[in-house]
Amino acid sequence: MNVPRVLKIKRIVEETPTIKSFYFDWNMEENFPSPGQFLMIWNFNDEKPMSISSFDLDNNEISITVKNIGPFTDEVHSLNSGDYLGLRGPYGHGFNVPKGKKILAIGGGVGMAPIAAFTDCAIEDNNVDVVCAAVTKNELLFEDRLIKSGANVYNVTDDGSSGYKGFATNRTIDLIESNTYDFAVVCGPEIMMKPIYDILEENNISSEYSLERYMKCAIGICGQCCVDKTGWRICKEGPVFNDEDLKLISEFANYRRAPTGEKI
């Protein structure tokens, strides 16, 4: 659906001091989502992509999870239940959900949003270990929800205030040394994902990664989110790419482009 539907915010959950989840009634028959896909969110001034953090098929409910990082997200965070936002989507290629596998799911910060949605789907037919990473305990996202789902949750914080003191990479190495995994999914800052990609490659673990780029149209027309020489569009061929795809994306963890097209 390429025209925003203006929907009432059903409820808002303050997940951390900087992150909130926004829930909406959603017609699953017409717009069925999958983990790893995203929605374009319109606040009647601007429009930004946000990962789907949950979808409840029984209650026809969907949520996005938003970290307050600037003017757009600050305005969204100022809204209340009963206020309205424009939503269009879902868009993009999401995670594959296998069956009968031992899975390692790794998320950092608000990157836990698509990881939580994936875990909700995968836990029914798989054994899932989740690395939940944040700077500090107060910023850990979806820990209780993941535990309740039946996943094995391994916290890691930069300051050691919850779980392992260190980074997601350290926790990943520890888990791989004591477990055998068939598949992994990863979402977070690329400075986190690149060393995890290297670790998973060294251990021959098939993996998928959710990337983020500046998006305007979300339907593959404007070309704003294309990645280097591949011509792949994050909004269309992504945002989830597998480990073989990443070998062809040389800008991964090296640079990205500003709205002007300038390399950052």
Coordinates of C-alpha atoms in Angstrom, one line a residue:
M1 CA 0.0 0.0 0.0
N2 CA 1.7 3.2 -1.2
V3 CA -0.7 5.7 0.2
P4 CA -0.5 6.3 4.0
R5 CA -3.4 5.2 6.1
V6 CA -4.1 7.5 9.0
L7 CA -4.4 5.3 12.0
K8 CA -5.2 6.0 15.7
I9 CA -2.5 5.1 18.1
K10 CA -4.0 2.3 20.2
R11 CA -1.5 2.5 23.0
I12 CA 2.1 3.5 23.7
V13 CA 4.6 1.6 25.8
E14 CA 7.7 3.3 27.2
E15 CA 10.3 0.6 26.7
T16 CA 13.4 2.6 27.9
P17 CA 14.1 6.3 28.7
T18 CA 14.7 6.9 25.0
I19 CA 12.6 4.2 23.2
K20 CA 8.8 3.9 22.9
S21 CA 6.6 1.3 21.1
F22 CA 3.4 2.5 19.3
Y23 CA 0.6 0.0 18.7
F24 CA -2.1 0.2 16.0
D25 CA -5.1 -1.9 14.8
W26 CA -4.0 -3.5 11.5
N27 CA -5.8 -5.5 8.8
M28 CA -3.6 -8.6 8.5
E29 CA -5.5 -10.0 5.5
E30 CA -4.7 -6.9 3.4
N31 CA -1.3 -6.0 4.7
F32 CA 0.4 -9.1 6.1
P33 CA 3.8 -8.3 7.6
S34 CA 6.9 -10.5 8.1
P35 CA 9.7 -10.0 10.5
G36 CA 12.4 -7.7 9.3
Q37 CA 10.0 -5.6 7.1
F38 CA 9.4 -1.9 7.8
L39 CA 6.7 0.7 7.7
M40 CA 6.9 4.3 6.5
I41 CA 5.7 6.6 9.3
W42 CA 4.2 10.0 8.4
N43 CA 3.8 12.6 11.2
F44 CA 2.0 15.0 8.7
N45 CA 5.3 16.9 8.3
D46 CA 7.8 14.3 7.2
E47 CA 8.1 10.5 6.7
K48 CA 10.6 8.0 8.0
P49 CA 11.1 4.2 7.9
M50 CA 10.6 2.3 11.1
S51 CA 11.0 -1.4 11.8
I52 CA 8.0 -3.5 12.6
S53 CA 8.6 -4.7 16.2
S54 CA 5.6 -7.0 16.6
F55 CA 2.5 -8.2 14.8
D56 CA -0.3 -10.0 16.5
L57 CA -2.3 -12.1 14.1
D58 CA -5.0 -13.0 16.6
N59 CA -5.8 -9.4 17.6
N60 CA -4.9 -7.8 14.2
E61 CA -2.4 -5.5 15.9
I62 CA 1.0 -4.2 14.8
S63 CA 3.7 -2.1 16.5
I64 CA 6.7 0.0 15.6
T65 CA 9.4 0.9 18.1
V66 CA 11.0 4.3 17.9
K67 CA 14.2 5.7 19.5
N68 CA 14.2 9.4 20.1
I69 CA 17.2 10.7 18.1
G70 CA 16.1 13.9 16.5
P71 CA 13.3 16.3 15.5
F72 CA 11.1 13.7 13.7
T73 CA 11.3 11.1 16.4
D74 CA 11.0 13.7 19.1
E75 CA 7.7 14.8 17.6
V76 CA 6.5 11.2 17.4
H77 CA 7.5 10.6 21.1
S78 CA 5.4 13.6 22.1
L79 CA 2.2 11.9 20.8
N80 CA -0.3 10.2 23.1
S81 CA -2.7 7.3 22.8
G82 CA -5.6 8.4 20.6
D83 CA -3.4 10.6 18.4
Y84 CA -2.9 9.8 14.8
L85 CA 0.0 8.8 12.5
G86 CA 0.1 7.9 8.8
L87 CA 1.4 4.4 8.1
R88 CA 2.2 2.8 4.7
G89 CA 3.7 -0.6 4.0
P90 CA 4.9 -3.1 5.0
Y91 CA 7.9 -2.9 2.7
G92 CA 11.1 -4.7 2.0
H93 CA 12.5 -8.2 2.2
G94 CA 12.5 -9.6 5.7
F95 CA 14.2 -12.4 7.5
N96 CA 13.8 -16.0 6.5
V97 CA 12.3 -18.1 9.3
P98 CA 13.6 -21.6 9.2
K99 CA 12.3 -24.7 11.0
G100 CA 14.0 -27.2 13.3
K101 CA 17.2 -25.1 13.7
K102 CA 19.4 -23.8 16.5
I103 CA 19.4 -20.0 15.9
L104 CA 21.4 -17.2 17.3
A105 CA 19.6 -13.8 17.1
I106 CA 21.8 -10.7 17.9
G107 CA 20.5 -7.2 18.4
G108 CA 22.0 -4.0 19.6
G109 CA 20.0 -1.0 20.9
V110 CA 16.8 -0.3 18.9
G111 CA 18.0 -3.0 16.5
M112 CA 16.3 -5.4 18.9
A113 CA 13.0 -4.3 17.3
P114 CA 13.1 -6.6 14.2
I115 CA 15.1 -9.2 16.2
A116 CA 12.2 -9.5 18.6
A117 CA 9.7 -9.8 15.8
F118 CA 11.8 -12.5 14.2
T119 CA 12.1 -14.3 17.6
D120 CA 8.3 -14.3 18.1
C121 CA 7.9 -16.1 14.7
A122 CA 11.0 -18.4 15.0
I123 CA 10.5 -19.7 18.5
E124 CA 7.6 -21.9 17.6
D125 CA 9.7 -24.2 15.5
N126 CA 13.3 -23.5 16.6
N127 CA 15.6 -23.2 19.6
V128 CA 16.5 -19.5 19.8
D129 CA 19.3 -17.9 21.7
V130 CA 19.2 -14.1 21.8
V131 CA 22.0 -11.7 22.5
C132 CA 20.4 -8.5 23.8
A133 CA 22.9 -5.7 23.7
A134 CA 22.8 -2.1 25.0
V135 CA 25.0 0.6 26.5
T136 CA 23.4 0.2 29.9
K137 CA 20.7 -1.8 31.7
N138 CA 18.0 0.9 31.4
E139 CA 18.4 0.8 27.6
L140 CA 18.0 -3.0 27.2
L141 CA 15.0 -3.6 24.9
F142 CA 12.4 -6.4 25.1
E143 CA 14.3 -8.6 27.6
D144 CA 11.1 -9.7 29.5
R145 CA 9.2 -10.2 26.3
L146 CA 11.9 -12.4 24.8
I147 CA 12.2 -14.5 28.0
K148 CA 8.4 -14.9 28.0
S149 CA 8.5 -16.1 24.4
G150 CA 10.7 -19.0 25.4
A151 CA 14.0 -17.7 24.0
N152 CA 17.2 -18.0 25.9
V153 CA 18.3 -14.4 26.5
Y154 CA 21.9 -13.3 27.1
N155 CA 22.2 -9.7 28.1
V156 CA 25.4 -7.7 27.4
T157 CA 26.0 -4.1 28.4
D158 CA 28.9 -1.8 27.8
D159 CA 29.0 -0.8 31.5
G160 CA 28.3 -4.3 32.9
S161 CA 25.0 -3.1 34.6
S162 CA 23.2 -6.2 33.3
G163 CA 24.6 -9.5 32.1
Y164 CA 28.0 -9.7 30.4
K165 CA 30.2 -6.6 30.6
G166 CA 31.4 -5.8 27.1
F167 CA 30.0 -5.8 23.6
A168 CA 27.7 -8.0 21.5
T169 CA 30.8 -9.4 19.7
N170 CA 32.2 -10.7 23.0
R171 CA 29.0 -12.4 23.9
T172 CA 28.7 -13.9 20.4
I173 CA 32.1 -15.4 20.6
D174 CA 31.3 -17.0 24.0
L175 CA 28.1 -18.5 22.8
I176 CA 29.6 -19.9 19.7
E177 CA 32.4 -21.6 21.7
S178 CA 29.8 -23.4 23.8
N179 CA 27.0 -24.0 21.2
T180 CA 26.5 -25.2 17.7
Y181 CA 24.3 -22.9 15.6
D182 CA 22.7 -23.5 12.2
F183 CA 21.6 -19.9 11.5
A184 CA 22.0 -16.4 12.8
V185 CA 20.2 -13.0 12.4
V186 CA 21.7 -9.7 13.3
C187 CA 20.5 -6.1 13.5
G188 CA 22.2 -3.1 15.1
P189 CA 24.8 -0.4 14.2
E190 CA 27.0 -1.5 11.3
I191 CA 30.1 -1.0 13.5
M192 CA 28.6 -3.8 15.6
M193 CA 27.4 -6.0 12.8
K194 CA 30.6 -6.1 10.8
P195 CA 32.8 -7.9 13.4
I196 CA 29.8 -10.2 14.1
Y197 CA 29.6 -10.9 10.4
D198 CA 33.4 -11.8 10.5
I199 CA 32.9 -14.1 13.5
L200 CA 29.9 -15.9 11.9
E201 CA 31.8 -16.3 8.6
E202 CA 34.8 -17.8 10.5
N203 CA 32.5 -20.3 12.1
N204 CA 30.6 -21.1 8.9
I205 CA 27.3 -20.1 10.3
S206 CA 24.7 -19.0 7.7
S207 CA 23.4 -15.5 8.6
E208 CA 21.2 -12.6 7.7
Y209 CA 21.6 -8.9 8.5
S210 CA 19.2 -6.0 8.6
L211 CA 20.7 -2.8 7.1
E212 CA 19.6 0.8 7.4
R213 CA 19.9 3.6 4.8
Y214 CA 18.2 7.0 4.1
M215 CA 14.9 6.3 2.4
K216 CA 12.4 8.5 0.7
C217 CA 10.0 6.4 -1.4
A218 CA 10.3 2.9 0.1
I219 CA 9.2 1.3 -3.2
G220 CA 12.4 1.3 -5.1
I221 CA 11.9 4.3 -7.4
C222 CA 13.9 7.2 -6.0
G223 CA 17.3 5.4 -5.7
Q224 CA 18.2 7.2 -2.5
C225 CA 18.9 4.0 -0.6
C226 CA 21.0 2.2 -3.3
V227 CA 24.2 0.6 -2.1
D228 CA 27.4 1.1 -4.1
K229 CA 28.0 -0.9 -7.3
T230 CA 25.4 -3.6 -6.8
G231 CA 22.5 -1.1 -7.3
W232 CA 20.6 -3.0 -4.7
R233 CA 17.9 -0.8 -3.0
I234 CA 17.7 -1.2 0.8
C235 CA 14.0 -0.6 0.6
K236 CA 13.4 -3.3 -2.0
E237 CA 16.1 -6.0 -2.1
G238 CA 16.7 -5.3 1.6
P239 CA 16.6 -4.3 4.3
V240 CA 17.6 -7.9 5.1
F241 CA 20.5 -9.4 3.2
N242 CA 22.3 -12.7 3.7
D243 CA 25.9 -13.3 4.3
E244 CA 26.6 -14.0 0.6
D245 CA 24.9 -10.7 -0.4
L246 CA 27.1 -8.8 2.1
K247 CA 30.3 -9.9 0.3
L248 CA 29.1 -7.8 -2.6
I249 CA 28.2 -4.7 -0.6
S250 CA 31.6 -3.0 -0.1
E251 CA 30.1 0.0 1.7
F252 CA 28.9 -2.2 4.6
A253 CA 30.4 -0.7 7.8
N254 CA 32.6 1.6 5.7
Y255 CA 30.3 4.5 4.7
R256 CA 26.8 5.5 3.9
R257 CA 25.3 8.5 2.0
A258 CA 23.6 11.6 3.4
P259 CA 20.3 12.8 1.9
T260 CA 22.5 14.9 -0.6
G261 CA 24.2 11.7 -1.7
E262 CA 27.5 12.7 0.0
K263 CA 29.5 9.8 1.5
I264 CA 29.5 9.8 5.3

